[in-house]
Coordinates of C-alpha atoms in Angstrom, one line a residue:
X77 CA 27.3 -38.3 -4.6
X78 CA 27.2 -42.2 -3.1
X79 CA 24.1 -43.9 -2.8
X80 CA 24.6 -44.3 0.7
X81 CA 25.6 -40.9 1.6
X82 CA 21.9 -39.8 0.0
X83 CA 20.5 -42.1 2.2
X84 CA 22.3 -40.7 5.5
X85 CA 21.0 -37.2 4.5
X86 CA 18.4 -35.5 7.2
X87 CA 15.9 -35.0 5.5
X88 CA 14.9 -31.6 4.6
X89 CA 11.3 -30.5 6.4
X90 CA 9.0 -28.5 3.8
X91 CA 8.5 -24.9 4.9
X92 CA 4.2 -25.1 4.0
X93 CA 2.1 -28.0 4.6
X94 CA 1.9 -30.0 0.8
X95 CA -0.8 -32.0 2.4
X96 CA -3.5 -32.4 -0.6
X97 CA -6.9 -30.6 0.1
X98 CA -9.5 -33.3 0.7
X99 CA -12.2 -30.9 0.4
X100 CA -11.3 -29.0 -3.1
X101 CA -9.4 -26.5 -3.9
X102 CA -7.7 -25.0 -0.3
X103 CA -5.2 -22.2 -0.3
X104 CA -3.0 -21.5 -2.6
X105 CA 0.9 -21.2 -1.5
X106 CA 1.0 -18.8 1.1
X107 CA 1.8 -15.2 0.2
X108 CA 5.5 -14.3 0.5
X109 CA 5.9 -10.3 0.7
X110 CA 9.0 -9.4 -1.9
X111 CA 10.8 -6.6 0.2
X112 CA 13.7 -6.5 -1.8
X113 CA 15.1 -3.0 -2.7
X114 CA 13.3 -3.0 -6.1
X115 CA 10.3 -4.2 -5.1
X116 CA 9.9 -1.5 -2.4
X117 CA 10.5 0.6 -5.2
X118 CA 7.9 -0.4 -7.2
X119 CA 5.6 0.3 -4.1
X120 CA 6.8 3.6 -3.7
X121 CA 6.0 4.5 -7.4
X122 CA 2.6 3.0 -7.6
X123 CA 1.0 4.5 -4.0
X124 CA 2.3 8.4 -5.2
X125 CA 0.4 7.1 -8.5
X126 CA -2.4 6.8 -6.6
X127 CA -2.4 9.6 -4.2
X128 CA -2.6 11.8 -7.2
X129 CA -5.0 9.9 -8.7
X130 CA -7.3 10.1 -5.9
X131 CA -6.7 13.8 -5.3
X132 CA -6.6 14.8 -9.1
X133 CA -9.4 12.7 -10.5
X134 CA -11.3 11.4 -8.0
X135 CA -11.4 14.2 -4.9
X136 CA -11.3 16.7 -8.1
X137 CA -8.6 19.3 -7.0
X138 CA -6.7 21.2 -9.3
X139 CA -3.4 20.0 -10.1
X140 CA -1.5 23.1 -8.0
X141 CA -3.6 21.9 -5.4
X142 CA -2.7 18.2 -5.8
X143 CA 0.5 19.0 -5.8
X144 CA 1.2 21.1 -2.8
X145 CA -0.6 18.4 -0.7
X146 CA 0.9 15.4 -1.8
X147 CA 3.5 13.9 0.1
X148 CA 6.4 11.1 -0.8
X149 CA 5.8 8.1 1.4
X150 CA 8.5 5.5 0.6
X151 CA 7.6 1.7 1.2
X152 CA 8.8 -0.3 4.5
X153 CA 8.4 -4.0 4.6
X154 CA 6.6 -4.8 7.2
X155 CA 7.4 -5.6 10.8
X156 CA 6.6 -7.9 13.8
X157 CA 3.6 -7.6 16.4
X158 CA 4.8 -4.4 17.9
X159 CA 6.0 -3.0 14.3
X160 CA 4.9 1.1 13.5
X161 CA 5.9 1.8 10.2
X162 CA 7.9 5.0 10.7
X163 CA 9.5 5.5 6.9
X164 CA 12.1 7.7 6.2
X165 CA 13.6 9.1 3.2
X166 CA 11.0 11.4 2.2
X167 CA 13.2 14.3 1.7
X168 CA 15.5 12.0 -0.7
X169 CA 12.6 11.3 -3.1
X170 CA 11.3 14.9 -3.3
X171 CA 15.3 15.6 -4.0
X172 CA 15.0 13.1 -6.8
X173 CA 11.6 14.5 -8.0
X174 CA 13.2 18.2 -8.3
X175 CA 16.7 16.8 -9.6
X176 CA 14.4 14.8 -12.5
X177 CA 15.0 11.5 -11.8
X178 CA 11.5 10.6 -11.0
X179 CA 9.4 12.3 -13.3
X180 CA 5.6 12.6 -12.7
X181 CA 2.8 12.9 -15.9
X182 CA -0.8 13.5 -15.3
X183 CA -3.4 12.1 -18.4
X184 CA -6.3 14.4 -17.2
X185 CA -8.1 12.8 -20.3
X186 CA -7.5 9.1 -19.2
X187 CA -7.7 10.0 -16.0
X188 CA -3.9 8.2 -15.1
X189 CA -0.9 9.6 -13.4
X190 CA 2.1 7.6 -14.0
X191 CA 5.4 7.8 -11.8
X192 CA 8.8 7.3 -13.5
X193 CA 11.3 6.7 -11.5
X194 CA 15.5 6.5 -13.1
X195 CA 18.6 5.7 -11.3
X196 CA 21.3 4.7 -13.2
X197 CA 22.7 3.2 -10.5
X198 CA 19.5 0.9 -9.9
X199 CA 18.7 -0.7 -13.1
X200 CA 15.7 -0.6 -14.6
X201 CA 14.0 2.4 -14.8
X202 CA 10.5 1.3 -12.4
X203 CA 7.4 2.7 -13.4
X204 CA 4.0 2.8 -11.3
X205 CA 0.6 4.1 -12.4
X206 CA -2.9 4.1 -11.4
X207 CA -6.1 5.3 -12.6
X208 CA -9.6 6.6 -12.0
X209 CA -13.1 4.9 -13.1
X210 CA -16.5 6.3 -11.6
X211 CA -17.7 4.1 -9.2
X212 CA -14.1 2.0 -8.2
X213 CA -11.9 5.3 -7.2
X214 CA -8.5 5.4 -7.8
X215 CA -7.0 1.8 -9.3
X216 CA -3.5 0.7 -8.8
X217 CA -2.1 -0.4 -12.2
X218 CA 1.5 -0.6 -10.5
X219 CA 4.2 -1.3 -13.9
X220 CA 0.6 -3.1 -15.9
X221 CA -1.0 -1.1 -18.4
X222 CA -4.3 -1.9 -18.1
X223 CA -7.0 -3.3 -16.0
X224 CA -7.6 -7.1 -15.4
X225 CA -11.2 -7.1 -15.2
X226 CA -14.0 -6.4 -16.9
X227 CA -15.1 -2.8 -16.6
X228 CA -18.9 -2.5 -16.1
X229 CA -20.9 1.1 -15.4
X230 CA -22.0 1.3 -11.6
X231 CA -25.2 3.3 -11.0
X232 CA -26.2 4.9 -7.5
X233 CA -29.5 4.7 -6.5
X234 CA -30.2 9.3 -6.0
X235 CA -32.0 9.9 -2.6
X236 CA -35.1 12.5 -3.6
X237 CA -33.7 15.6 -4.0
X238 CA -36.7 17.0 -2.2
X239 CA -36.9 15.4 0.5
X240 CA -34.2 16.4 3.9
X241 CA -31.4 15.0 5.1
X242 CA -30.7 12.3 5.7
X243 CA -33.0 10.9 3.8
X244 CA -33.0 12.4 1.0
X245 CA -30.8 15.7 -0.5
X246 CA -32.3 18.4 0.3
X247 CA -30.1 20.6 3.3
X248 CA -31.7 23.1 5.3
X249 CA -28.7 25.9 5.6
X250 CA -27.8 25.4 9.2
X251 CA -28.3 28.6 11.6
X252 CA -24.7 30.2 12.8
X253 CA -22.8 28.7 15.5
X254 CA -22.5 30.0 18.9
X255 CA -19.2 31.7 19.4
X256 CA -17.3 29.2 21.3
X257 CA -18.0 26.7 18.2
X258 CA -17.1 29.1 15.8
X259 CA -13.6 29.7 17.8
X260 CA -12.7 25.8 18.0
X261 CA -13.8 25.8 14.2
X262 CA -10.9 29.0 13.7
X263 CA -8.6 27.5 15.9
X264 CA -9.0 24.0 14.1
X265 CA -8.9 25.0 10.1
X266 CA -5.6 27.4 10.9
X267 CA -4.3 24.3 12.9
X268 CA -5.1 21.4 10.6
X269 CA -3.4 22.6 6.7
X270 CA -5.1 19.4 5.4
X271 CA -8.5 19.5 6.7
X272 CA -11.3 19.5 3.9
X273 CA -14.0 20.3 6.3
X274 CA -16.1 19.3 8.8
X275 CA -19.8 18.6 9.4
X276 CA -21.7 17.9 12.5
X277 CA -24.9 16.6 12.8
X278 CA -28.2 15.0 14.9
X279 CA -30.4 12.1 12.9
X280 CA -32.7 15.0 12.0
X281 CA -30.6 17.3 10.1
X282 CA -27.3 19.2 9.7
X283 CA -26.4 21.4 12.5
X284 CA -23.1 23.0 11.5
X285 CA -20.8 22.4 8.6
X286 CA -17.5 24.3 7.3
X287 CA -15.3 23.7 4.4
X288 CA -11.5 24.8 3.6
X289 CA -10.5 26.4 0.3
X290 CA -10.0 23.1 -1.2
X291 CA -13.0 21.4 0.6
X292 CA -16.6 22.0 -1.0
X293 CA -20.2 20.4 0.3
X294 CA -19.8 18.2 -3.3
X295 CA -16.3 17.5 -3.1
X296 CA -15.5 13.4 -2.1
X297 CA -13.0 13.0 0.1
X298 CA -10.5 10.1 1.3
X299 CA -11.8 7.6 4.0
X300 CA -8.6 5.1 4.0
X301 CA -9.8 3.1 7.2
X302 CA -13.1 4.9 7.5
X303 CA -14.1 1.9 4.7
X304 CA -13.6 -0.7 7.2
X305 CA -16.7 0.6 9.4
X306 CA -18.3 0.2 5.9
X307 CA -17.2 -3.3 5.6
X308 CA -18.5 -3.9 8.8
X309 CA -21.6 -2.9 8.6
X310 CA -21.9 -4.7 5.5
X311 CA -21.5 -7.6 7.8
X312 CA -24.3 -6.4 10.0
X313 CA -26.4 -6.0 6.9
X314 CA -25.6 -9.6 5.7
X315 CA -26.5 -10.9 8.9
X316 CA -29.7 -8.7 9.3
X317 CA -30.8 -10.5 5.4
X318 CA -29.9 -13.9 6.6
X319 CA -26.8 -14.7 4.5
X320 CA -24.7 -14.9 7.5
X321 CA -25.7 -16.6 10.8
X322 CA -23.3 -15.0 13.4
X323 CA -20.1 -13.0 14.0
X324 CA -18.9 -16.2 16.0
X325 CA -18.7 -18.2 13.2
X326 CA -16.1 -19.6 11.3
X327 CA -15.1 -17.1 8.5
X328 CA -16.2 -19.0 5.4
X329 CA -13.4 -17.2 3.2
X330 CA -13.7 -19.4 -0.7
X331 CA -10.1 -20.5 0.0
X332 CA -9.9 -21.5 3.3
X333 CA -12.1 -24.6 2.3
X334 CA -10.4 -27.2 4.5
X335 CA -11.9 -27.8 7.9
X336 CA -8.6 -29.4 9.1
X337 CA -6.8 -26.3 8.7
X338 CA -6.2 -23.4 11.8
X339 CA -7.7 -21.2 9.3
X340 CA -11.3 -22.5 10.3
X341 CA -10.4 -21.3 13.7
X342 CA -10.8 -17.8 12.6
X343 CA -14.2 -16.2 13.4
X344 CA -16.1 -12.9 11.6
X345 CA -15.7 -11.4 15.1
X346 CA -11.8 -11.9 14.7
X347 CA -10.9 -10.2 11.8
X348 CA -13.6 -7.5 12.8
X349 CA -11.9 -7.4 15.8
X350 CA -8.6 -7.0 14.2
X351 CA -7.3 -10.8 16.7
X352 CA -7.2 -12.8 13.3
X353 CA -3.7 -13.9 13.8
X354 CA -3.0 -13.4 10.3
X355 CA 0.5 -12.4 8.7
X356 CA 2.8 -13.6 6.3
X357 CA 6.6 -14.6 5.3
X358 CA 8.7 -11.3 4.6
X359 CA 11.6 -12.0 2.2
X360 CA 14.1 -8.8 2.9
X361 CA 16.5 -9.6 -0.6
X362 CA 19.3 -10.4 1.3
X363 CA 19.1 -13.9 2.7
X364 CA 16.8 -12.7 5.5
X365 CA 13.1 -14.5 5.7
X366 CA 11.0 -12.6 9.1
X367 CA 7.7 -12.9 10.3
X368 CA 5.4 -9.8 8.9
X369 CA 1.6 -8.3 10.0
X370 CA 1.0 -6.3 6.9
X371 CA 0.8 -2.7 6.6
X372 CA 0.0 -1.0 3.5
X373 CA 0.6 -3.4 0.7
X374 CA -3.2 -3.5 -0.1
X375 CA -2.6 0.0 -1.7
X376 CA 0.2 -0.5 -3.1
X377 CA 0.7 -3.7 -4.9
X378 CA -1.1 -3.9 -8.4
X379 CA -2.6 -7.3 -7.5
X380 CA -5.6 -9.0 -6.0
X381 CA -6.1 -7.9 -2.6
X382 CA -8.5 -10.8 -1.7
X383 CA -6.4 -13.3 -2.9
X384 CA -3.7 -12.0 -1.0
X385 CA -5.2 -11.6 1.8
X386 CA -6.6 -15.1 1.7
X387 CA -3.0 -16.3 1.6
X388 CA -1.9 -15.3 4.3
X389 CA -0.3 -17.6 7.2
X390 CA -2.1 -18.0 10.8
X391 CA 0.7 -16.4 12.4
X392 CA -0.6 -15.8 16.1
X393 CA -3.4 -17.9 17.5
X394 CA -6.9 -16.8 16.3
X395 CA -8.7 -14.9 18.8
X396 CA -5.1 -14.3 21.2
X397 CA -3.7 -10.9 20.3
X398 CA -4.6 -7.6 19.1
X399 CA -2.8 -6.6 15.7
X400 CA -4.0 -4.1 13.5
X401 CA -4.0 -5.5 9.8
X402 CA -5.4 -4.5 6.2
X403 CA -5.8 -8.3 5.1
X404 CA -8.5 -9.1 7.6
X405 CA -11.2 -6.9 6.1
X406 CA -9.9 -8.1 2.9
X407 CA -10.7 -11.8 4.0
X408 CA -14.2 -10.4 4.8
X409 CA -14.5 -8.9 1.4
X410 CA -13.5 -11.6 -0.3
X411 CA -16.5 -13.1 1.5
X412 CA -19.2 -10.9 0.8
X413 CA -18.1 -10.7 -2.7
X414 CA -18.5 -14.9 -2.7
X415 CA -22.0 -14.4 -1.0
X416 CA -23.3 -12.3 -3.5
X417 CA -22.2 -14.0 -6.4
X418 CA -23.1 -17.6 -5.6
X419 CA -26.6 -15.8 -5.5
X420 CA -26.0 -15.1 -9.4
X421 CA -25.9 -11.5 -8.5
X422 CA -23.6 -8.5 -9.9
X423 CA -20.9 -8.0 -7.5
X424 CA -20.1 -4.4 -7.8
X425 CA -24.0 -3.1 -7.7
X426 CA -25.1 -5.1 -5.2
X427 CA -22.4 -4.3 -2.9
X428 CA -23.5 -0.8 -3.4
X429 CA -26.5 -1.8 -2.9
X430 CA -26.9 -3.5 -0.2
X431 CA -25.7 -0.1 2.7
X432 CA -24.5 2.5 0.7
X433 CA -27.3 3.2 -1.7
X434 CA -29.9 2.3 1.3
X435 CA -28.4 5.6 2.9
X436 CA -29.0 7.8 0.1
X437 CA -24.8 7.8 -0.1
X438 CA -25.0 8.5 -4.1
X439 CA -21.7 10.4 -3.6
X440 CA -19.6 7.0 -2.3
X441 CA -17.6 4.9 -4.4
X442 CA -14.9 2.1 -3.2
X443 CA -11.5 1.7 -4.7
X444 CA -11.3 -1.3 -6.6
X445 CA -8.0 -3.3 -6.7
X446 CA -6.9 -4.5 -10.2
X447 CA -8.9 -7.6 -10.2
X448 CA -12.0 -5.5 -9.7
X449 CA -12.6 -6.5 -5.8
X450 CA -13.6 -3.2 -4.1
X451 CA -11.2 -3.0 -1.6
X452 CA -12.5 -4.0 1.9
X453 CA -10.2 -2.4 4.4
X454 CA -9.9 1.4 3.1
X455 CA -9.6 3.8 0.4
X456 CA -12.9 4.9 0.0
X457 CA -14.6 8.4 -0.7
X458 CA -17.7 10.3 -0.1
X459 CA -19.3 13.8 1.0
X460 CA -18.9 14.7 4.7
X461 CA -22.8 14.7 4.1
X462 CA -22.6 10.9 2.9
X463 CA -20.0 10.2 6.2
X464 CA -22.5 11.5 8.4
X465 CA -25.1 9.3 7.1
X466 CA -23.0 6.4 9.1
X467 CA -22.9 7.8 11.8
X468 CA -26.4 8.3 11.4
X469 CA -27.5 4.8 11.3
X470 CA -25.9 4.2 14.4
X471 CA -27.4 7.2 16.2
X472 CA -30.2 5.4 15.2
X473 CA -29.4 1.6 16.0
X474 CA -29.4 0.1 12.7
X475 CA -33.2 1.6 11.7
X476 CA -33.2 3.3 8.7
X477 CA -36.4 5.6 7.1
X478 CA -38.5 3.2 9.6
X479 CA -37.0 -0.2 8.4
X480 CA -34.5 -2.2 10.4
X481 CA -30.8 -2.7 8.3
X482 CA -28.9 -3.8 11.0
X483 CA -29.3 -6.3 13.9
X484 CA -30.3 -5.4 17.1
X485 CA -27.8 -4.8 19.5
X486 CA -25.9 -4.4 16.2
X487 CA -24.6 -1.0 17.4
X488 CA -23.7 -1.9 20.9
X489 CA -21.5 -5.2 19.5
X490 CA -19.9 -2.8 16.9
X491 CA -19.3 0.3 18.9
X492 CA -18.0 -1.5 22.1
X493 CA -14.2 -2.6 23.2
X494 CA -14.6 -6.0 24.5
X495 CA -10.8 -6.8 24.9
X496 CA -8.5 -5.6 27.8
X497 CA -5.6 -3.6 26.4
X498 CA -6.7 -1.8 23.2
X499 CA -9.9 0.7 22.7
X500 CA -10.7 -1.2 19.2
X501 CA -14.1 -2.3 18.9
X502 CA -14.9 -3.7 15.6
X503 CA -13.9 -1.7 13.1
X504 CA -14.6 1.3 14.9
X505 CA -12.5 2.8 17.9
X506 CA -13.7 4.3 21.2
X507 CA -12.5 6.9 23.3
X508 CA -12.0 4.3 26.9
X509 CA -8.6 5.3 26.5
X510 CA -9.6 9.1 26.3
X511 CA -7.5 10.5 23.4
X512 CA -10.3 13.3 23.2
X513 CA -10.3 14.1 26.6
X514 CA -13.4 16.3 26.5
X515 CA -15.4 13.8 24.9
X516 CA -17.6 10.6 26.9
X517 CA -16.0 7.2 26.9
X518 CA -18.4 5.3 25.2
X519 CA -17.7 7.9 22.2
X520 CA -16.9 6.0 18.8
X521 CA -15.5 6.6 15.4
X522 CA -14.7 5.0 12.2
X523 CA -10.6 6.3 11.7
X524 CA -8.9 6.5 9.6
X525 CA -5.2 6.5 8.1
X526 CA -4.6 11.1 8.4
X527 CA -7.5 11.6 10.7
X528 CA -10.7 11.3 8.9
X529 CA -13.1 10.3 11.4
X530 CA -17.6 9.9 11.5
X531 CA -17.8 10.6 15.4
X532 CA -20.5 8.2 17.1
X533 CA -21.6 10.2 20.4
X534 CA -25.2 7.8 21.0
X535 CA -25.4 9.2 24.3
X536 CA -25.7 12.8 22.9
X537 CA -27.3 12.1 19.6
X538 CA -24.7 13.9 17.8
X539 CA -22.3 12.2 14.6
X540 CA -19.2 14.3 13.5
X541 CA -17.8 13.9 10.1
X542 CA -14.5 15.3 9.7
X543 CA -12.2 14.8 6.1
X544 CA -8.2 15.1 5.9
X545 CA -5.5 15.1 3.4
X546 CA -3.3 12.2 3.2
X547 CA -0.3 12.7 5.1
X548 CA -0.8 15.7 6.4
X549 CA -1.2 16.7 10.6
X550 CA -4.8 17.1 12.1
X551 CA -4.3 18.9 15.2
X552 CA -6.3 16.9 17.4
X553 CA -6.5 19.1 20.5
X554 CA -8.6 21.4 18.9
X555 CA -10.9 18.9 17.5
X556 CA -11.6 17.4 20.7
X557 CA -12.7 21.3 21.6
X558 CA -15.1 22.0 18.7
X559 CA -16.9 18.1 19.2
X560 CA -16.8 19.5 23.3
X561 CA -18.5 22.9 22.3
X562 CA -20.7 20.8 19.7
X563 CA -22.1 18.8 22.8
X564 CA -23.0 21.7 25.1
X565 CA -24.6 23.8 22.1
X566 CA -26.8 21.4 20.2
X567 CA -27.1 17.7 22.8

């Protein structure tokens, strides 16, 4: 090529700004999400990994049990602002599970399931696993063998076994429902095949609680987007101590160091608030490059999750539109994990620490990512007894056992919908757009991914813990009845 033709080239504008960080380290390159064939794949293998995981070793269900709940749910790269992940193709994979191509082993002594999945016509064999550790749930190892942290014991502070719920663990066996209760409860356990149980309480004590065959008092259960309420209040507690100042602040996430940047136009309130903006470059494996608000790739990529969710690209401006993202309460994480260490403190206890053990929640336990974070925007466990405690401390407006943990006016700012168009508060939902139809408007409840819910009913002094399989239909008609025939009996 001729000097001069190099010089008549257009110059070729960079796709990220290279401009050096003035302020340290900024962000590294932003995320670009692989959706290539294979890497979907990958996904596919390492979230049934850990779906039996969580069942197996971590809910502790037999493995006939395990089995006849799980469900295949293939990866989908993920879409624009009005994008629902609807995948397909489950029927295919259980196909290829029964004809032997993916072949599923269970480790009960390591506590690892590992999904291998062959097609000759694919390539490489791709192989997913995950395990279980006490105190980080059920770890995505993806195609790594081991863990990329540094494994330390996590001890829960016991509430006194002598003392009642909720403060400590002692339960008064709750007098028989009324008939109309006991109906819903019928009607909703033969409805809902994936229920685990379902508990409803006052702040004093436990008024009603019923378990399927599969569910038990003792037996943790999955939360997926019930953690973010836990993130949240986290937040609240931070603030309460004095380590943060406001929700309207910039989010002071370690990478986004660079005041120039739109980043620092992000606020706490945003990401609680699920208006961050946030998204990222989605490479399809065929040429195509789209715009993507991510879905589930927090609990399915063997990687770190706040890292990733630090990297993601301001895609919508902060504060504009509603979008319902994982990486936002990952930002947040990734924040309260920097607040506690630059204090010199152990991350993983003090976390616990700072809500979970103050509630006398011994039986909860975050799932940890492979870089150790404990995952900020779902897949936790607990009791329906530990749930209720939540729900509890917002009964109660942040007071605890006589001492304040949360703000005041802490419950009203995260129970309340202050945007036109959605019911999503921050972190929790509300009922202003009356999916329970039975059920007040300024009802609340931490949601998440198959229906588990901790029901937040201030007006009525009531909080409803309720606990589902993965995957599986909660029939919601009748749930809205029991929580109705709850309220007349027992508000």
């Amino acid at each position: 090529m001729s000097d001069q033709h190099r010089e008549s080239a257009a110059p070729v504008e960079p796709y990220f700004d290279r401009t050096p960080q003035p302020f340290g380290v900024g962000p590294l390159d932003p995320l670009v999400y692989d959706a290539s064939p294979r890497a979907l794949r990958q996904r596919t293998a390492n979230f049934a990994a850990k779906r039996l995981v969580d069942m197996r070793y971590v809910s502790g269900l037999d493995r006939a049990t395990a089995e006849r709940h799980f469900r295949w749910r293939p990866a989908v790269a993920p879409g624009g602002l009005g994008f629902r992940a609807a995948p397909a193709g489950q029927a295919e994979l259980a196909t290829a599970q029964r004809r032997g191509d993916i072949v599923i082993d269970m480790e009960d002594a390591d506590r690892r399931v590992t999904v291998r999945w062959d097609d000759a016509g694919f390539g490489e064999p791709v192989v997913g696993a995950a395990i279980a550790r006490d105190g980080y749930g059920g770890i995505v190892l993806g195609p790594h063998t081991n863990l990329q942290f540094d494994l330390q014991p996590v001890s829960h502070r016991e509430p006194d076994p002598e003392r009642a719920w909720p403060l400590g663990g002692a339960v008064e066996k709750p007098a028989a429902p009324p008939t109309d209760v006991t109906g819903a409860l019928d009607t909703f356990f033969a409805r809902s095949s994936g229920a685990y149980g379902i508990l409803i309480a006052s702040p004093e004590r436990i008024l009603c609680e019923r378990y399927s065959k599969f569910g038990a008092a003792d037996r943790v259960t999955p939360s997926w987007s019930m953690t973010k309420a836990i993130t949240c209040t986290v937040i609240g507690r931070l603030i309460q101590e004095g380590r943060l100042a406001s929700v309207y602040d910039p989010a002071s996430a370690p990478l986004w160091r660079d005041p120039r940047s739109i980043h620092h136009m992000i606020s706490f309130d945003h990401l609680l608030r699920m208006r961050s903006g946030l998204g990222f470059p989605v490479s399809h494996g065929d040429g195509r490059v789209t715009l993507g608000f991510e879905n589930s790739a927090v609990y399915q990529d063997a990687s770190d999750a706040f890292e990733a969710a630090q990297r993601s690209v301001v895609a919508t401006v902060p504060g504009a539109v509603y979008r319902y993202i994982n990486s936002g309460l990952n930002v947040l994480g990734a924040i309260i994990r920097d607040r506690i260490e630059r204090r010199g403190l152990p991350y993983h206890e003090t976390l616990y620490g700072l809500l979970v053990d103050r509630l006398g929640m011994a039986s909860y336990q975050h799932s940890a990512d492979l870089a150790g974070n404990l995952i900020g925007s779902g897949a936790g466990f607990a009791t329906l007894r530990d749930y209720a405690k939540l729900g509890v401390l917002y009964l109660q407006n942040g007071l605890w056992d006589g001492e304040r943990l949360l703000p005041l006016g802490w419950a009203e700012y995260a129970l309340t919908a202050t945007h036109t168009g959605t019911s999503y508060a921050a972190c929790f939902r509300t009922n202003i757009d009356r999916l329970f139809p039975d059920l007040p408007p300024d009802t609340a409840w931490a949601s998440g991914a198959s229906d588990q819910r901790i029901f937040i009913l201030r007006r009525h002094r009531l909080t409803v813990a309720v606990s589902n399989e993965t995957d599986h239909p909660m029939d919601l008609a009748t749930l809205n009845r029991v929580i109705a025939a709850a309220i007349a009996t027992w508000a």
